mmCIF file of C-alpha atoms in Angstrom:
data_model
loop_
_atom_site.group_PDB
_atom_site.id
_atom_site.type_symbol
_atom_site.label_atom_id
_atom_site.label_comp_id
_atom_site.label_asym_id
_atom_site.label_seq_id
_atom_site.Cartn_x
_atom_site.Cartn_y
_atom_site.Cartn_z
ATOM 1 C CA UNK W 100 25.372 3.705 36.585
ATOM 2 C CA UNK W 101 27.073 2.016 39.642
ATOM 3 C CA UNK W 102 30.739 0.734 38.644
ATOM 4 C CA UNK W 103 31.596 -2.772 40.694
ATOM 5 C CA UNK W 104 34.409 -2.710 42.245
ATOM 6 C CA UNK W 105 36.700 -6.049 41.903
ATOM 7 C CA UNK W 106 39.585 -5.890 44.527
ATOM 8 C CA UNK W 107 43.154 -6.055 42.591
ATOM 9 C CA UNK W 108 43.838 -10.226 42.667
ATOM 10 C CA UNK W 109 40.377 -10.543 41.098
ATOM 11 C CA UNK W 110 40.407 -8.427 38.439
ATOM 12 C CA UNK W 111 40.048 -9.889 34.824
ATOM 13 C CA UNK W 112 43.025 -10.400 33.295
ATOM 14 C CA UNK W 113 44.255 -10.509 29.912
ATOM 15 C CA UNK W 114 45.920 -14.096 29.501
ATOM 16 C CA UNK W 115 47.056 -12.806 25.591
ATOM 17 C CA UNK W 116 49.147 -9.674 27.450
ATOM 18 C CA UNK W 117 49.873 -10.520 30.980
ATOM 19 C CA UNK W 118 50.583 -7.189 32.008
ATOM 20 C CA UNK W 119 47.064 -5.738 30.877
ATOM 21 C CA UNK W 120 44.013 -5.856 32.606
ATOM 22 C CA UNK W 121 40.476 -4.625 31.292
ATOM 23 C CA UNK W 122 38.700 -2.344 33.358
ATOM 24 C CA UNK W 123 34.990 -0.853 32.843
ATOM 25 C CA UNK W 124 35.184 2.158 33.315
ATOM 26 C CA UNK W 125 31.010 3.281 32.277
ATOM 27 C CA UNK W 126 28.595 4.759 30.630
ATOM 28 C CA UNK W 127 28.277 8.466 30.378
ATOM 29 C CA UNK W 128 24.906 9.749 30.950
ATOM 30 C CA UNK W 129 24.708 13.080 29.534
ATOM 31 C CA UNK W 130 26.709 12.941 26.175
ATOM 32 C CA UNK W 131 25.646 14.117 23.235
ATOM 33 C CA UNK W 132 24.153 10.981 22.247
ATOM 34 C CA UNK W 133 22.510 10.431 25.425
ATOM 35 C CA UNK W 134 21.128 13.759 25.246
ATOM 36 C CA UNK W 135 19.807 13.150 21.313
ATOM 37 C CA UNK W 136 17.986 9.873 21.883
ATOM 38 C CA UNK W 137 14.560 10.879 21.945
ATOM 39 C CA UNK W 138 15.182 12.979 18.982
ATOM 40 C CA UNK W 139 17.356 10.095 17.130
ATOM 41 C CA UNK W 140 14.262 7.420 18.006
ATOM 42 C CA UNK W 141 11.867 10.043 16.506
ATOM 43 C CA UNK W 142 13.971 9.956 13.452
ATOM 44 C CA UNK W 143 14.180 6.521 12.962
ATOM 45 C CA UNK W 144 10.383 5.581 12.882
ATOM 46 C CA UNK W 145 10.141 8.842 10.209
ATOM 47 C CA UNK W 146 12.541 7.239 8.226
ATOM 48 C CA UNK W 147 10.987 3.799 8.834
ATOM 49 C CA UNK W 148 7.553 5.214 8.227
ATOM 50 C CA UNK W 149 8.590 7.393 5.378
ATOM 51 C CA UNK W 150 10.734 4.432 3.314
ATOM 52 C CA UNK W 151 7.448 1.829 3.727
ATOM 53 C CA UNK W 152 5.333 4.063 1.973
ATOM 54 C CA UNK W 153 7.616 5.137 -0.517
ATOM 55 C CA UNK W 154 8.157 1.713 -1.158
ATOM 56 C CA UNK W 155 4.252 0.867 -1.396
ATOM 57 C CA UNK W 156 3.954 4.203 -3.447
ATOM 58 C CA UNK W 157 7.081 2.752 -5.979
ATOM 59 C CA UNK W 158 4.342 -0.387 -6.220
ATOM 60 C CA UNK W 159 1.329 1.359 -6.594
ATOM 61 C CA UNK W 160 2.958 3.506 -9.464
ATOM 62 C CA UNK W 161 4.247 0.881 -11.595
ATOM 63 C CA UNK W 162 1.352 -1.139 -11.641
ATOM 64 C CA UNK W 163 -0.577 1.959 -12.947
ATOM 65 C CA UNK W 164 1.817 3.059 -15.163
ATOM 66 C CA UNK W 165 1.461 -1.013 -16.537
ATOM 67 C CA UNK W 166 -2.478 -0.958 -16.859
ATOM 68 C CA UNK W 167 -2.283 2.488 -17.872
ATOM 69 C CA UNK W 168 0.105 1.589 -21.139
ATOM 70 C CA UNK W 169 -2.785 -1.437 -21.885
ATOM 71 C CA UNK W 170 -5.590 1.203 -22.089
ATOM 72 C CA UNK W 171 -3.882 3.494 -23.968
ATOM 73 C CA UNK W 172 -2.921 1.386 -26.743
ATOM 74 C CA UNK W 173 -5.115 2.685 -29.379
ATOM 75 C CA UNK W 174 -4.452 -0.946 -31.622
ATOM 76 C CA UNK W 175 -4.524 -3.403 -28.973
ATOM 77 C CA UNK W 176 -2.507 -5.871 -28.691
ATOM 78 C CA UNK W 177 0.331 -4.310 -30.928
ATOM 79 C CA UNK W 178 0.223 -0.878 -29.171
ATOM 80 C CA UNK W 179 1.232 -2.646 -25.998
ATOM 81 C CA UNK W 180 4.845 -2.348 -24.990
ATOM 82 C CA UNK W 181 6.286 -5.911 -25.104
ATOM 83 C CA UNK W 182 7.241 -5.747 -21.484
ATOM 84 C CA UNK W 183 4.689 -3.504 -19.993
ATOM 85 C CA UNK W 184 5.448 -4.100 -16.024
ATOM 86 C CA UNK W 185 9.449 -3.839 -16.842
ATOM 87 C CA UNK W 186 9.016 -0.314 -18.885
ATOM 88 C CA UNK W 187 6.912 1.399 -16.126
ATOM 89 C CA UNK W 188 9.363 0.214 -13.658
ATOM 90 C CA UNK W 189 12.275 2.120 -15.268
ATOM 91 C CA UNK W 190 10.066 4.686 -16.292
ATOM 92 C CA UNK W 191 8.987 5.317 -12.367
ATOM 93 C CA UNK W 192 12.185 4.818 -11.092
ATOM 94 C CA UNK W 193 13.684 7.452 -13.684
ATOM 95 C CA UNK W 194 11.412 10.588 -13.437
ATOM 96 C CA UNK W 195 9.024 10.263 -10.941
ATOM 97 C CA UNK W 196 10.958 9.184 -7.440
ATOM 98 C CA UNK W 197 10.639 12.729 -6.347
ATOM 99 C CA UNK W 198 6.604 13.044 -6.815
ATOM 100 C CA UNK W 199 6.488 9.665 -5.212
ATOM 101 C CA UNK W 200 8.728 10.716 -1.852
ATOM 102 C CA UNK W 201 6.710 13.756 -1.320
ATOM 103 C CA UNK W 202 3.619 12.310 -1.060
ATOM 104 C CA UNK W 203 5.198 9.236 0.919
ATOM 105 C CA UNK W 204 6.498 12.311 3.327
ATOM 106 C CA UNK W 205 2.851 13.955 3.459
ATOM 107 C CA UNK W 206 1.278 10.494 4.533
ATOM 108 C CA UNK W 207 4.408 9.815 7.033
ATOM 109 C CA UNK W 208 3.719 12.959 8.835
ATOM 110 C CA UNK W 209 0.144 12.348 9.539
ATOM 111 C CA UNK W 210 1.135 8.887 10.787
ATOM 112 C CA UNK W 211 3.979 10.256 12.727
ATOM 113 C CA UNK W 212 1.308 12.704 14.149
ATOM 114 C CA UNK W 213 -1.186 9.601 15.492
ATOM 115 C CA UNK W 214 1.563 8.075 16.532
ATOM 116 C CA UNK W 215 2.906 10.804 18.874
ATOM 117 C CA UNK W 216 -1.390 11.138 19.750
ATOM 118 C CA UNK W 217 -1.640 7.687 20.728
ATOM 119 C CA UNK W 218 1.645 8.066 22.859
ATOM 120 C CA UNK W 219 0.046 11.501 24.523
ATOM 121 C CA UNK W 220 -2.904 9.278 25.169
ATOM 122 C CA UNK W 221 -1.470 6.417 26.621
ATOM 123 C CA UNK W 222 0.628 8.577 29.148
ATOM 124 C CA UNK W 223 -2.562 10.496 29.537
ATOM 125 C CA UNK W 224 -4.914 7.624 30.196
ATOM 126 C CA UNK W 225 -4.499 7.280 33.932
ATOM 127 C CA UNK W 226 -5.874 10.778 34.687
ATOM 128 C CA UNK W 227 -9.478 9.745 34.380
ATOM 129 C CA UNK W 228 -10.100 13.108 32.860
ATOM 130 C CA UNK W 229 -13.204 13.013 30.639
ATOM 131 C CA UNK W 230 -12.836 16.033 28.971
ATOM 132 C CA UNK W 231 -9.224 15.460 27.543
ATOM 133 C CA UNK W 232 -9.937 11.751 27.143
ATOM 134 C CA UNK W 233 -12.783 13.020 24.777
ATOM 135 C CA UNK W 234 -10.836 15.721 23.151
ATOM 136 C CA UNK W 235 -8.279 13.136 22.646
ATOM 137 C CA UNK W 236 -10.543 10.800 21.352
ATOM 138 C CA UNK W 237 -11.591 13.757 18.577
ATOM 139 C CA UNK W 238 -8.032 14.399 17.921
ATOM 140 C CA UNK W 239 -7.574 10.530 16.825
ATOM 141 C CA UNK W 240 -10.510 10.560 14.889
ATOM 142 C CA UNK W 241 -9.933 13.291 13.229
ATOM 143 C CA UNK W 242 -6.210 11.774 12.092
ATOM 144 C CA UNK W 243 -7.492 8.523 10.806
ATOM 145 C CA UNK W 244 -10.058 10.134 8.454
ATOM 146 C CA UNK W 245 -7.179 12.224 7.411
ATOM 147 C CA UNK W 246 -5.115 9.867 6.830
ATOM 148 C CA UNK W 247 -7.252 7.979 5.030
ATOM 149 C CA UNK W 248 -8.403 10.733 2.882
ATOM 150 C CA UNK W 249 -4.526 11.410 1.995
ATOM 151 C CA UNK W 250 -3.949 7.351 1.280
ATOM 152 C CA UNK W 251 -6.821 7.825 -0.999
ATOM 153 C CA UNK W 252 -5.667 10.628 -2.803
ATOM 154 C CA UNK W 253 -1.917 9.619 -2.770
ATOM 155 C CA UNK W 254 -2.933 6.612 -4.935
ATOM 156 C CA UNK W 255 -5.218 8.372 -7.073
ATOM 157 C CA UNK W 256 -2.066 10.907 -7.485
ATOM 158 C CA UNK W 257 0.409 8.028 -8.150
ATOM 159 C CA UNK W 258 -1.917 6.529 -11.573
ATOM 160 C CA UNK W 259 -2.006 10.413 -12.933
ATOM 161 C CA UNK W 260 1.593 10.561 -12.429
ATOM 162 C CA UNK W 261 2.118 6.954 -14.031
ATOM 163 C CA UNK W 262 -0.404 7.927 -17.070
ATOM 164 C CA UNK W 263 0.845 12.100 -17.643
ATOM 165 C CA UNK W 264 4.399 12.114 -16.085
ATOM 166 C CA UNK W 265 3.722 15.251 -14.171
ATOM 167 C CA UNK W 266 4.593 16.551 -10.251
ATOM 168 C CA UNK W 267 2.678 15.324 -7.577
ATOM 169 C CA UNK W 268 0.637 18.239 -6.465
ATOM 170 C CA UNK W 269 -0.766 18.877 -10.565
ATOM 171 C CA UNK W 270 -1.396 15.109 -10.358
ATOM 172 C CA UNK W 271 -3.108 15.359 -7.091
ATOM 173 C CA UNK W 272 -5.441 18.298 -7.930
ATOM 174 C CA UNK W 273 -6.181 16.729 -11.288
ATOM 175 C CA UNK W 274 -6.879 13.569 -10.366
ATOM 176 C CA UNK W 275 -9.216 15.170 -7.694
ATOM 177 C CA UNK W 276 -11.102 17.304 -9.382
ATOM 178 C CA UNK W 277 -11.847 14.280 -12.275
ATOM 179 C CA UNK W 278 -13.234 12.024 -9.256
ATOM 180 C CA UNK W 279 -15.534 14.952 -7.771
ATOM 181 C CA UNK W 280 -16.898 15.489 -11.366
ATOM 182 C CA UNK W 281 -17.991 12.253 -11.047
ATOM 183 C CA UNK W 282 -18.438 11.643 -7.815
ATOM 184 C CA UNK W 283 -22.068 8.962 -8.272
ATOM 185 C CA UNK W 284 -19.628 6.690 -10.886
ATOM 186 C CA UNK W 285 -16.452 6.797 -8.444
ATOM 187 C CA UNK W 286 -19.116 5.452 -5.092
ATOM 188 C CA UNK W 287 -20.530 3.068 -7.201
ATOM 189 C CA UNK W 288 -17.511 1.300 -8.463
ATOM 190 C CA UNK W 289 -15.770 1.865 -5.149
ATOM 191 C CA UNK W 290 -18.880 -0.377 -3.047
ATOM 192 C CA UNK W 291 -18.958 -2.419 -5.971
ATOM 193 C CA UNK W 292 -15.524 -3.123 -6.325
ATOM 194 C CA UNK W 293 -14.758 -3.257 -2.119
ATOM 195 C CA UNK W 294 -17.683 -5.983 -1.892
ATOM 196 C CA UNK W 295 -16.271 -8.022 -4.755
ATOM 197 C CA UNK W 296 -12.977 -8.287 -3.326
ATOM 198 C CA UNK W 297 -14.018 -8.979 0.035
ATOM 199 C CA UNK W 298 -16.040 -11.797 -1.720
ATOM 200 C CA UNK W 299 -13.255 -13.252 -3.116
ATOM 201 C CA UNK W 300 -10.620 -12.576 0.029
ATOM 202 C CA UNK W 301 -13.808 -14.591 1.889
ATOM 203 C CA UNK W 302 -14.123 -17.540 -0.744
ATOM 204 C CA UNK W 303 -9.903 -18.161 -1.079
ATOM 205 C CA UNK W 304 -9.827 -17.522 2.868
ATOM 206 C CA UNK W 305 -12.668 -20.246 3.810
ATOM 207 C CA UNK W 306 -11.289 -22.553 1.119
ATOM 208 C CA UNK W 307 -8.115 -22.606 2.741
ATOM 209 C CA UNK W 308 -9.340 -22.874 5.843
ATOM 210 C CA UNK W 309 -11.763 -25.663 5.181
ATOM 211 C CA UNK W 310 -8.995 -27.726 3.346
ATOM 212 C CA UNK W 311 -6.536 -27.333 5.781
ATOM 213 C CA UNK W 312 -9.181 -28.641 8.413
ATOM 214 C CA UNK W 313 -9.973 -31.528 6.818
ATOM 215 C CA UNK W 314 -6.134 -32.108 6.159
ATOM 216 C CA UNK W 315 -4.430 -31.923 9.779
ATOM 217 C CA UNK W 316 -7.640 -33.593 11.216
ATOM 218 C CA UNK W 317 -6.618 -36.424 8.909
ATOM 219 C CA UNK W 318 -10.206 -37.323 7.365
ATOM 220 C CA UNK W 319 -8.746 -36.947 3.616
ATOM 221 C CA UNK W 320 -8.113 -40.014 2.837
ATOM 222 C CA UNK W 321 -5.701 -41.809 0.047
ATOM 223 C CA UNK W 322 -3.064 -39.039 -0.389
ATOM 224 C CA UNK W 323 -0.154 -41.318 0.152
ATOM 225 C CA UNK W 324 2.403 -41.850 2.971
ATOM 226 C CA UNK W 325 4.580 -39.039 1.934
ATOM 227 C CA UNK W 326 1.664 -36.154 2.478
ATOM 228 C CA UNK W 327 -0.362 -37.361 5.254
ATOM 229 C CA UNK W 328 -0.817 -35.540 7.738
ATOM 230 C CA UNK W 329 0.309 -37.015 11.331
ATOM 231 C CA UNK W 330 -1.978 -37.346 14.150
ATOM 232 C CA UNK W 331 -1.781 -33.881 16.243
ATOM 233 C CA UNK W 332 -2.588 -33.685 19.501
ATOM 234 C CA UNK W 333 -4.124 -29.968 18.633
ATOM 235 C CA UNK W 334 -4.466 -29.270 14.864
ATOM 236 C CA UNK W 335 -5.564 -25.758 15.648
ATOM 237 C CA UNK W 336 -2.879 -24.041 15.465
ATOM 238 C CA UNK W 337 -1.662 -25.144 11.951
ATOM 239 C CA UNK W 338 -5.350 -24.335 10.376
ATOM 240 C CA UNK W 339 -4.862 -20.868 12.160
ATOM 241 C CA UNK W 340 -1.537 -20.269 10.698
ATOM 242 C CA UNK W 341 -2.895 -21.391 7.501
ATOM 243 C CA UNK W 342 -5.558 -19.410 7.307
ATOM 244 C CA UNK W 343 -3.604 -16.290 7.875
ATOM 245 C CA UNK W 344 -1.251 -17.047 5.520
ATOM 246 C CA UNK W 345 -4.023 -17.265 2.817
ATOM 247 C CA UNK W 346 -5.024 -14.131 4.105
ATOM 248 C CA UNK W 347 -1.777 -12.536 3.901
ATOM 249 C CA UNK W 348 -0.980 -13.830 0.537
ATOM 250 C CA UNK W 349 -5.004 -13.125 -0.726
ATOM 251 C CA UNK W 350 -4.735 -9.388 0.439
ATOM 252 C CA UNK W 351 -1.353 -8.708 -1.471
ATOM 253 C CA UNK W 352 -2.413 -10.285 -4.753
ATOM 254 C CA UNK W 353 -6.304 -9.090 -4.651
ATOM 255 C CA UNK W 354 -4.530 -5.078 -4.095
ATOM 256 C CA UNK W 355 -2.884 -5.708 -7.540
ATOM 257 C CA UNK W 356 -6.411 -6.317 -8.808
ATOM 258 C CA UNK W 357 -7.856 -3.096 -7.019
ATOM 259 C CA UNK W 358 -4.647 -1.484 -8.569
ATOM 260 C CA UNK W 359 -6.296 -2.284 -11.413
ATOM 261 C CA UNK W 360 -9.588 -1.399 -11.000
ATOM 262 C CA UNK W 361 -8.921 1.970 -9.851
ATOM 263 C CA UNK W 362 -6.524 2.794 -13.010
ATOM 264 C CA UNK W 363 -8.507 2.059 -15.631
ATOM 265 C CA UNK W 364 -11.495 3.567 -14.081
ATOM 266 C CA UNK W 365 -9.346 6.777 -14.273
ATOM 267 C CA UNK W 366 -8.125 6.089 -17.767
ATOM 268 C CA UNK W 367 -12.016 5.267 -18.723
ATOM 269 C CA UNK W 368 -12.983 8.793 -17.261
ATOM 270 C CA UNK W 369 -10.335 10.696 -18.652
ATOM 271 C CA UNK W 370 -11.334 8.979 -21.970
ATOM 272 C CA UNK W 371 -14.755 10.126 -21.668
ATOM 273 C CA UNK W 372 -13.651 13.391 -21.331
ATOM 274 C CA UNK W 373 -10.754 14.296 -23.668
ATOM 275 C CA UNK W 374 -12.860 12.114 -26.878
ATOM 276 C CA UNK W 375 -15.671 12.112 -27.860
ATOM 277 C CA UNK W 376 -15.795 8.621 -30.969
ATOM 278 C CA UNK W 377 -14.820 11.015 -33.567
ATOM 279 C CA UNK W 378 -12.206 10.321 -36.067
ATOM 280 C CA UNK W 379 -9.931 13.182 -34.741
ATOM 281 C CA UNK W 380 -10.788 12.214 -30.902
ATOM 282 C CA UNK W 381 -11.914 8.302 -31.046
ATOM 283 C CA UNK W 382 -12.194 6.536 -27.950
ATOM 284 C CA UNK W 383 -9.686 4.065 -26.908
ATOM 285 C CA UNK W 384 -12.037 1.584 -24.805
ATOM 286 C CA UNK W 385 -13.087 -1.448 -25.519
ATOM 287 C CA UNK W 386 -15.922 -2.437 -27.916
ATOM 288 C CA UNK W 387 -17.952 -3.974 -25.465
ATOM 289 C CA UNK W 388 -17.812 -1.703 -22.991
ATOM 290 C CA UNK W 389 -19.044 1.302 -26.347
ATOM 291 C CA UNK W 390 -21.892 -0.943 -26.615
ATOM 292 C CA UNK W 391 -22.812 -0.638 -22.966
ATOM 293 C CA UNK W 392 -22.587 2.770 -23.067
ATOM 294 C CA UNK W 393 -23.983 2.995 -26.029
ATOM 295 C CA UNK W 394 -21.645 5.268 -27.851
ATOM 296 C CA UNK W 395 -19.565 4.362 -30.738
ATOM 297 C CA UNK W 396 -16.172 5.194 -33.011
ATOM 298 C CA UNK W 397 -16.168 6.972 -36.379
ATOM 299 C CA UNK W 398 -12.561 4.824 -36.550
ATOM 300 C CA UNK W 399 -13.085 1.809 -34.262
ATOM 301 C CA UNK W 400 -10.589 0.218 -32.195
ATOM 302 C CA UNK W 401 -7.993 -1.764 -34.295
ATOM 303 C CA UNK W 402 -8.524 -0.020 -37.275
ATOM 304 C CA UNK W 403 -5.298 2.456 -38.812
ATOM 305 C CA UNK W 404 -6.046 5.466 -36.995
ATOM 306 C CA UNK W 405 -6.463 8.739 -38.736
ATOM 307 C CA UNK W 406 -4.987 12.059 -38.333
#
């Protein structure tokens, strides 16, 4: 870095101490910070990376361990903990923030991976090489599914972790292997359930969008002085902003209903598995949803249970 050079009369001068002046004197250029950067930038987007998803794991935890505690109550409502949300928060923060930071550190290092991909692949993209452009191309590919696959399993992990208390990998591998043996059921409900919410995402979305057209266009009429909407000379913008707002807001609280969806669909399989309606193993879903499967409890739900 060039140093300018201010001859002595007009050198800045400290008015506070007359007989001090400041002087820059520069920046070194290969210290040991200088010489860390890269490596100190890389280490900031892991931790970045790696606190976001433990964050979104901490989320995705309690809410299961929540739904979880309302399928398990045997004698619903008085089985339910009084403050279900609260109780699998301290629960979750209390035993499982290790299970949840290793599997926020296995999805982090996949991302970290396509990140460092996409940076190879910009630098790379002025070579008009085919070959590596399609290799590259493979390479990213190949990352997204994975990391897709591992966002997918993570979550599944998290609700076996919020419902049995055990380490991530058990969780993982259980929670696995109870999808794949029943693989048909878990691509039904998964179409089902995407299509639904994109249904509703769609209907909130246009609402919003349709009302807030009709409201900075100014063709609602008899609101009232203090909400009309003044005449814009381009209304597009707020509608836009609107209508990503609803979006934003309609993603975060429609993922607390997939939350949902997904951990009592494990609970309901697990269920199926462990009991069977007798009096020693009764099931602990609903009654409607016995009667659509047509199965039944020797000691139905609500009644004393026996031993």
């Amino acid at each position: 870095m060039s140093l300018l050079c201010l001859p002595p009369q007009d050198q800045p001068v400290n008015s506070s101490c007359p007989g001090l002046m400041c002087v820059f004197q520069g920046y070194l250029s290969t210290g040991l910070v200088q010489r860390s950067l890269f490596n100190l930038q890389i280490y900031g987007v892991l931790g970045l990376f790696w606190t976001i998803n433990w964050v979104l794991a901490l989320g995705q935890c309690v809410l299961a361990g929540a739904f979880a505690s309302f399928y398990w109550a045997f004698q619903k409502p008085r089985d339910i903990p009084t403050f279900p949300l609260s109780s699998a928060f301290m629960r979750t923060l209390r035993y499982h923030t290790g299970s949840l930071a290793f599997g926020a550190l296995i999805l982090t290092l996949v991302q970290i991976a396509r990140v460092i991909l996409e940076y190879i692949d910009n630098k790379l993209r002025g070579t008009q090489n085919p070959v590596a452009r399609c290799i590259m191309c493979c390479f990213k590919c190949c990352l997204w599914c994975l990391e897709k696959f591992i966002k997918f399993l993570n979550r599944n992990a998290y609700i076996m972790i919020a419902i049995y208390g055990k380490n991530f990998c058990v969780s993982a591998k259980n929670a696995f292997m109870l999808l794949m043996r029943n693989i048909v059921r878990v691509v039904v409900l998964d179409k089902v359930t995407d299509l639904l919410l994109f249904f509703g995402k769609l209907l909130v979305v246009g609402g919003v969008g349709v009302l807030s057209f009709f409201f900075f266009t100014g063709r609602i009429q008899g609101l009232g002085k203090d909400i009309e909407s003044p005449q814009l000379n381009y209304y597009w913008l707020p509608i836009m902003t609107s209508i990503l707002g609803a979006y934003v807001i309609t993603s975060g609280f429609f993922s607390v209903f997939g939350m949902c969806v997904d951990t009592l669909f494990l609970c309901f399989l697990e269920d199926l598995e462990r009991n069977d309606g007798s009096v020693d193993r009764p099931y602990y879903m609903s009654k409607a949803l016995l009667k659509i499967l047509g199965k039944k409890n020797d000691v139905p739900p609500g009644d004393k249970r026996k031993k």
